[in-house]
Coordinates of C-alpha atoms in Angstrom, one line a residue:
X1 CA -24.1 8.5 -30.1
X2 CA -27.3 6.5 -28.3
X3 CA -26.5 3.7 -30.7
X4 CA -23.1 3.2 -29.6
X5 CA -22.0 -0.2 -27.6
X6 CA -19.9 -0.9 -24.9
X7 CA -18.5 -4.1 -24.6
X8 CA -15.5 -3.8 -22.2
X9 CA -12.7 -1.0 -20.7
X10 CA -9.5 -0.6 -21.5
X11 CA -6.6 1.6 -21.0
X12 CA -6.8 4.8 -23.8
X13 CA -3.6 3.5 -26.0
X14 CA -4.7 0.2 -25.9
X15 CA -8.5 0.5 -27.0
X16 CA -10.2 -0.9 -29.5
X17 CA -14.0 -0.5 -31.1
X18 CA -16.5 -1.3 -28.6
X19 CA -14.7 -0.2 -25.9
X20 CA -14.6 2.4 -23.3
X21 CA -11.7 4.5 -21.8
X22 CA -11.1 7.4 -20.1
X23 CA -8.2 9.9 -20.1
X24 CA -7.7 12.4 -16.5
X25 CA -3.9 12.9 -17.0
X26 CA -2.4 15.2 -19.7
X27 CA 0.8 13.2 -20.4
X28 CA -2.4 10.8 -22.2
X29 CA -3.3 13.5 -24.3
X30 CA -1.6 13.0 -27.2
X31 CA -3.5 9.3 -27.2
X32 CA -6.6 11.5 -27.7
X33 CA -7.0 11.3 -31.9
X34 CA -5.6 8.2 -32.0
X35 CA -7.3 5.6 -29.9
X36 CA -9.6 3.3 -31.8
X37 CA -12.3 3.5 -29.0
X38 CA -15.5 3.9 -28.9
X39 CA -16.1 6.1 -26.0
X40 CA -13.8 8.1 -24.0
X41 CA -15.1 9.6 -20.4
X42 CA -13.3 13.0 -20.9
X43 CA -13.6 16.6 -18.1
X44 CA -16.0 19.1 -20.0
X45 CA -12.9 21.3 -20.6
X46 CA -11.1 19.0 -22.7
X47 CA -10.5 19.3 -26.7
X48 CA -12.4 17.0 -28.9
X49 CA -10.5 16.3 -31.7
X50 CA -11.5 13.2 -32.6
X51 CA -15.2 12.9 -34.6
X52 CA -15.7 9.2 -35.0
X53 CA -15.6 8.7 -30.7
X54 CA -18.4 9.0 -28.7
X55 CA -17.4 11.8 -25.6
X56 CA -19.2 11.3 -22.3
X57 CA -18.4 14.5 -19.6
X58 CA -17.5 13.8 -16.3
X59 CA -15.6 16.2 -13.8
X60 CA -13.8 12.7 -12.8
X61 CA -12.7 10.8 -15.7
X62 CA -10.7 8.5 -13.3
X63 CA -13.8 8.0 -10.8
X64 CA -16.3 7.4 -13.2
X65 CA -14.4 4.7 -15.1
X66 CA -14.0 2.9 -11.3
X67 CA -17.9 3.4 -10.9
X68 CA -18.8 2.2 -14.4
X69 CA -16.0 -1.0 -14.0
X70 CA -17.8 -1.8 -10.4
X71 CA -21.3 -1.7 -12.1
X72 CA -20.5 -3.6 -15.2
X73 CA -17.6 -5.4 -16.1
X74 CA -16.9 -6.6 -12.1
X75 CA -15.1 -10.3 -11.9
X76 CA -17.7 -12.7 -11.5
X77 CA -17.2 -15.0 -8.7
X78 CA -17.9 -18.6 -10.0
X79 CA -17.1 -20.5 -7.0
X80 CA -20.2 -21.8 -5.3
X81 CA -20.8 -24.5 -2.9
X82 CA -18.5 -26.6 -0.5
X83 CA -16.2 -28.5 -2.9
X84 CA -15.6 -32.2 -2.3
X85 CA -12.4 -32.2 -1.5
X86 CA -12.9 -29.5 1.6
X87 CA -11.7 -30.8 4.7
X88 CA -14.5 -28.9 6.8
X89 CA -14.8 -29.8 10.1
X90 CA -18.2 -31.0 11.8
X91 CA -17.7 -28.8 14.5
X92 CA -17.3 -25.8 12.6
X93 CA -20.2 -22.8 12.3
X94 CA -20.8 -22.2 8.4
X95 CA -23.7 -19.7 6.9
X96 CA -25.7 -19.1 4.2
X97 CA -24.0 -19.3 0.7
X98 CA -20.6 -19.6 2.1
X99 CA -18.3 -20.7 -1.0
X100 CA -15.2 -23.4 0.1
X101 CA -12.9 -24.5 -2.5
X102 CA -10.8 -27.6 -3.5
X103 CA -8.4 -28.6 -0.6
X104 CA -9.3 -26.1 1.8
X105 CA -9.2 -26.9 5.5
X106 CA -11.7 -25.0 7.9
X107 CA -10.9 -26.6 11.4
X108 CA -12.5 -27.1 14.4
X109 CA -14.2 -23.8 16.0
X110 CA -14.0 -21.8 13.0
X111 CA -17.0 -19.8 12.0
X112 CA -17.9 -18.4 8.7
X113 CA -20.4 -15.8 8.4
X114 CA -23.0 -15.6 5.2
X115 CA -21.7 -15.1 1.5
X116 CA -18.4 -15.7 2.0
X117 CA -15.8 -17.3 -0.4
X118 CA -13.1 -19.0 0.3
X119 CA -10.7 -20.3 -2.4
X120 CA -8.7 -23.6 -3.1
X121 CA -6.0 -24.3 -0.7
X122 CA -6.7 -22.2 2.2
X123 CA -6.2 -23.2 5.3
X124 CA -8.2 -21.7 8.5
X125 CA -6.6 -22.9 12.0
X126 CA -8.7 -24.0 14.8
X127 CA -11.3 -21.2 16.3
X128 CA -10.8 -18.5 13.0
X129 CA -13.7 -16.3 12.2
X130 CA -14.9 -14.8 9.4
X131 CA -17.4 -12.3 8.7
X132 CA -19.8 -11.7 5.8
X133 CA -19.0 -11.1 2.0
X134 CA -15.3 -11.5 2.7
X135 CA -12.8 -13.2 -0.1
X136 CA -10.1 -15.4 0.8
X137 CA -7.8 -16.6 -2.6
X138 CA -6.3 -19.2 -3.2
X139 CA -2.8 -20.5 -0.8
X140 CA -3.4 -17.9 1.7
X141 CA -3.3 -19.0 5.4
X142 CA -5.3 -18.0 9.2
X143 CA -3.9 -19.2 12.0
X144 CA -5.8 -19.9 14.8
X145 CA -8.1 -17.5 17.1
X146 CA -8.0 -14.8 14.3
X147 CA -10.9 -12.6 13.9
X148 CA -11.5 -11.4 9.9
X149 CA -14.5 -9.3 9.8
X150 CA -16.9 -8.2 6.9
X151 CA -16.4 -7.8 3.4
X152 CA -12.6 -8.1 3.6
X153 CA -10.1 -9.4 0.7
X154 CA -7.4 -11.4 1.3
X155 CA -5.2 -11.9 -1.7
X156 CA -3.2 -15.3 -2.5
X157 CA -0.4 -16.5 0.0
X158 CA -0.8 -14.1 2.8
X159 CA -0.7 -15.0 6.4
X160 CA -2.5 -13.6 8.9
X161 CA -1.4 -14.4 12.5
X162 CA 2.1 -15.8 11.8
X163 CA 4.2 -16.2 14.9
X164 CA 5.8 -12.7 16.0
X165 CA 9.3 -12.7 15.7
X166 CA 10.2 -12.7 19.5
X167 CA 13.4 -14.6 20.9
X168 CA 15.0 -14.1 24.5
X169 CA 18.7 -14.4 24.5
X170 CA 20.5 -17.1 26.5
X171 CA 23.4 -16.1 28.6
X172 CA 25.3 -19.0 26.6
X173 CA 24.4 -18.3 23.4
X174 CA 21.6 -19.0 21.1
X175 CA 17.6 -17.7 21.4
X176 CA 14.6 -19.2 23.5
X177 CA 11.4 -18.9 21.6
X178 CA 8.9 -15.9 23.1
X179 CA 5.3 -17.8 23.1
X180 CA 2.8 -15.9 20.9
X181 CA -0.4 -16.6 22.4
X182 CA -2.1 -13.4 20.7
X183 CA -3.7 -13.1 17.4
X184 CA -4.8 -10.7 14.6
X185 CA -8.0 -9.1 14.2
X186 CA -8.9 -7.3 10.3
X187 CA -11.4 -5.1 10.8
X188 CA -14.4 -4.5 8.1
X189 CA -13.8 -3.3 4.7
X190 CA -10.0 -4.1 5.2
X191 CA -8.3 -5.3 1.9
X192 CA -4.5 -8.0 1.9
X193 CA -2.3 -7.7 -1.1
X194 CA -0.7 -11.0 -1.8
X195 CA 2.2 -12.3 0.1
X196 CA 1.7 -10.3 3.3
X197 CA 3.0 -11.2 6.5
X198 CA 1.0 -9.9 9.7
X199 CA 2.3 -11.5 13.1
X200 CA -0.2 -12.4 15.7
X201 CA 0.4 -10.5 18.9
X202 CA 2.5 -11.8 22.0
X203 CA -0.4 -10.8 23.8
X204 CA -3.5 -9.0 22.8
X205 CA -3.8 -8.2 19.3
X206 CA -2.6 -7.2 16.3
X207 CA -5.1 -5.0 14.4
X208 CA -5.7 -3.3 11.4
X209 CA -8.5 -0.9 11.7
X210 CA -11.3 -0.6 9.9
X211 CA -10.8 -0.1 5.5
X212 CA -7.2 0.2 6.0
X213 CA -5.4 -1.3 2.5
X214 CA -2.5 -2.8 2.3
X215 CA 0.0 -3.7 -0.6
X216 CA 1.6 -7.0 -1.9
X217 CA 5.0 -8.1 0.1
X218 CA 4.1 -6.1 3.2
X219 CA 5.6 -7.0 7.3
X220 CA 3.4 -6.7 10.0
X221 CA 5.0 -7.6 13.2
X222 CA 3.3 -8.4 16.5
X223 CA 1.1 -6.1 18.9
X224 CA 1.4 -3.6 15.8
X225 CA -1.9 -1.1 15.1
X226 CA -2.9 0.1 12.5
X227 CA -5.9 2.8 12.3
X228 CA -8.8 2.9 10.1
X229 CA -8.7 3.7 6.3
X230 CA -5.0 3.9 6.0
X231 CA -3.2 2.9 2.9
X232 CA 0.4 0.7 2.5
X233 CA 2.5 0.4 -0.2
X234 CA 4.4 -2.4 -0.8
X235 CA 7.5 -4.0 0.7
X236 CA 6.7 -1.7 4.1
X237 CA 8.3 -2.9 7.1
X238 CA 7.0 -2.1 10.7
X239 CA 8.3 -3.7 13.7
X240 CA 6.9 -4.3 16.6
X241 CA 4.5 -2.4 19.0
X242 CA 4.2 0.4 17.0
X243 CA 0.9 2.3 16.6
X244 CA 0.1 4.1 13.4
X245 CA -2.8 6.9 13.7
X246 CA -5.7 7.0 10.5
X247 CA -5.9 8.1 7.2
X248 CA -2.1 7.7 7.2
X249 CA -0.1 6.7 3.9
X250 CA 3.0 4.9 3.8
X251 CA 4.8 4.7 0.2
X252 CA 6.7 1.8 -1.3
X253 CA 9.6 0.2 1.3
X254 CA 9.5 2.5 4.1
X255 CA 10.9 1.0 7.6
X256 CA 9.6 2.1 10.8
X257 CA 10.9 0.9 14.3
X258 CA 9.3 -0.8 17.1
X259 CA 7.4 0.8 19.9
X260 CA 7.0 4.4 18.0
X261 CA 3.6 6.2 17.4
X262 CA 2.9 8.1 14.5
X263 CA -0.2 10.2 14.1
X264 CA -3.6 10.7 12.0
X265 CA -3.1 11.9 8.7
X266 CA 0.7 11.2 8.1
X267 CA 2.4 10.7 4.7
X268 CA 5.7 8.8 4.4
X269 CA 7.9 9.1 1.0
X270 CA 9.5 6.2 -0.7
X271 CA 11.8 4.3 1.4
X272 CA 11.8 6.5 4.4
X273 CA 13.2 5.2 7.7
X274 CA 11.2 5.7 10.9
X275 CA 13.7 6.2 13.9
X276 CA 11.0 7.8 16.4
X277 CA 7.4 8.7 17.1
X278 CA 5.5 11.3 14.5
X279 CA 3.2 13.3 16.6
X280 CA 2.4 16.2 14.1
X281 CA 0.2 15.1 10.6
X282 CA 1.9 16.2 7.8
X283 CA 4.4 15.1 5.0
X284 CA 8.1 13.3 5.8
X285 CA 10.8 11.8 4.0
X286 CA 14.3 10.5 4.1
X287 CA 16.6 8.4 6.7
X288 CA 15.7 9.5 9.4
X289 CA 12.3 10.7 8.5
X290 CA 11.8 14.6 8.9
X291 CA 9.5 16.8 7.3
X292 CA 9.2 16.7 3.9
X293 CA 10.3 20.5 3.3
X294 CA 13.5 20.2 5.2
X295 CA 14.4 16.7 3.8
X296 CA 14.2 18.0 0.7
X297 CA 16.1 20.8 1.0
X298 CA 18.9 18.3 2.4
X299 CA 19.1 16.4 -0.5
X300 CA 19.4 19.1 -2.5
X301 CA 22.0 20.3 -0.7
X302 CA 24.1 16.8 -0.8
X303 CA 23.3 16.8 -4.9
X304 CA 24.9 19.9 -4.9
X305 CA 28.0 18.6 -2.6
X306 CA 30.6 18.8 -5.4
X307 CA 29.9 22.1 -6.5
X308 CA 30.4 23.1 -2.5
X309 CA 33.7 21.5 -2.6
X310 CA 34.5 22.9 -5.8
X311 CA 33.5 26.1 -4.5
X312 CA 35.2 26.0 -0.9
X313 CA 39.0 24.9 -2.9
X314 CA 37.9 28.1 -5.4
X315 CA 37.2 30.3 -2.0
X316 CA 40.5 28.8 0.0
X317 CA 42.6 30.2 -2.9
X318 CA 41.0 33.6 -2.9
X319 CA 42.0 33.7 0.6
X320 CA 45.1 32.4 0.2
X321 CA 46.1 35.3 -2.4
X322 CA 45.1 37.8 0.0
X323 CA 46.5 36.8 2.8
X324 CA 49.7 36.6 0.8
X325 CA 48.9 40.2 0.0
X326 CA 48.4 41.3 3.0
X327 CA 51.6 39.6 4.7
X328 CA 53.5 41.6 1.7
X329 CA 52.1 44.9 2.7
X330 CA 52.6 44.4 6.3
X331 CA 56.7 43.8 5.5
X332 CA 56.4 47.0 3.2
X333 CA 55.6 49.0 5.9

């Protein structure tokens, strides 16, 4: 229908008249001849059985929703100009249309590269830089000497270069600190859920490559890599020192241990557990992480534990019979 308007997106159950949705997954099917939409982005081999929408084609119902969101109905940024209330210090480098809300702090050294934003409250330590087009929200926090580069998010009350958690016994009890002297560097493109935790290195750097994503409640520990465009669920844990390859996935809560390297193209199920270093790409799961194929067939195998048993006592008793059977026969004779 040419004549038909678009005002805004919404999911396909929840849609009302002006609006757009889309529907990829078959378990939304049944939504179909009921939404009050007005357009539905739909694959060409899908029933219409609904007259009063409009039905637009796409091979990728879920991509060209995304495409059609980032074109039209985008967040607008309203923040513009240094606020007042800034504490922005005169030695500091800022660009061209750099945005600095209420009660942020941008200390000594710090550079800030053209079109940036920075929200209320956040804090950059002495000597932080940050690159182009890159959003900071609100209560997050840099610490000093750490490099954020282009068009990166960072979502409200991360931190990003945190001391390492590094402690030296004493002989007579109790921890010396470890200095971390290091720092983190976020390479382009890289996105920070909220309330993640990356440690600055010891030494060196921690570094997340280049369009890597990472989830709300993640932990980062120090001297830890991370390659480019790999994705992180949330509540992840990776200690210390340990180098993940590209184009990696980790699913929600998995653990991996310090000083371990796992390769390109990994994927980690749910709540796996990481005891040692991943060298062939593929799929793994379970505590300790093994491929996917055989830890599955474990589980199954422990699901199935009291039919075993059951199985075993039902066997035991067979044998039991006929050994009895036997002995008989052998006193016969």
């Amino acid at each position: 229908d040419p004549e038909c308007k678009i005002h805004g997106v919404s999911k396909i159950h929840e849609a009302k008249q002006g609006d757009l949705t889309f529907l990829y997954l078959t378990a939304y099917s049944k939504y179909l001849s009921q939404t009050q939409a007005s357009a539905v982005l739909v694959t060409p081999r899908e029933q219409k059985v609904n007259t009063d929408i409009t039905y637009i084609e796409v091979e990728k119902p879920d991509v060209a929703l995304q495409l059609v969101t980032r074109k039209f109905f985008k967040p607008e940024i309203k923040l513009s100009g240094i606020d007042k209330s800034a504490s922005v210090s005169k030695n500091a480098d800022i660009g061209v249309n750099v945005a600095i809300g209420k009660n942020a702090v941008v200390s000594d050294g710090c550079k800030i590269a053209n079109d940036t934003v920075i929200y209320h409250n956040v804090v950059l330590m002495e000597n932080v830089q940050v690159g182009s087009n890159t959003l900071i929200y609100p209560n997050s926090t840099v610490r000093e000497d750490c490099l954020i580069g282009n068009k990166v998010i960072i979502h409200s009350g991360s931190v990003i270069g945190s001391d390492g958690f590094g402690y030296s016994p004493r002989k007579e009890g109790g921890y010396d600190k470890v200095p971390q002297i290091g720092n983190v560097i976020l390479e382009d493109e890289v996105e920070i859920g909220s309330n993640v935790s990356i440690d600055r290195a010891a030494m060196g750097s921690t570094i997340i490559r280049k369009g890597s994503k990472i989830d709300n409640l993640v932990q980062i520990a120090h001297n830890v890599e991370i390659g480019a465009d790999t994705a992180i669920s949330s509540q992840v844990g990776i200690a210390g020192s340990t180098k993940i390859g590209k184009n990696c996935i980790l699913a929600g809560q998995v653990g991996i241990v310090g000083h371990i390297e796992i390769t390109d193209g990994v994927l980690l199920g749910a709540q796996s557990g990481v005891s040692k270093s991943l060298l062939k790409p593929g799929k793994y799961f379970g505590y300790p992480a093994k491929e996917m194929g055989q830890s599955l067939r474990q589980e199954g195998h422990l699901r199935n534990l009291p039919k075993y048993a059951e199985r075993i006592k039902q066997l035991e008793s067979e044998l039991n019979t006929l050994k009895t059977k036997i002995d008989e026969l052998s006193r016969k004779k």
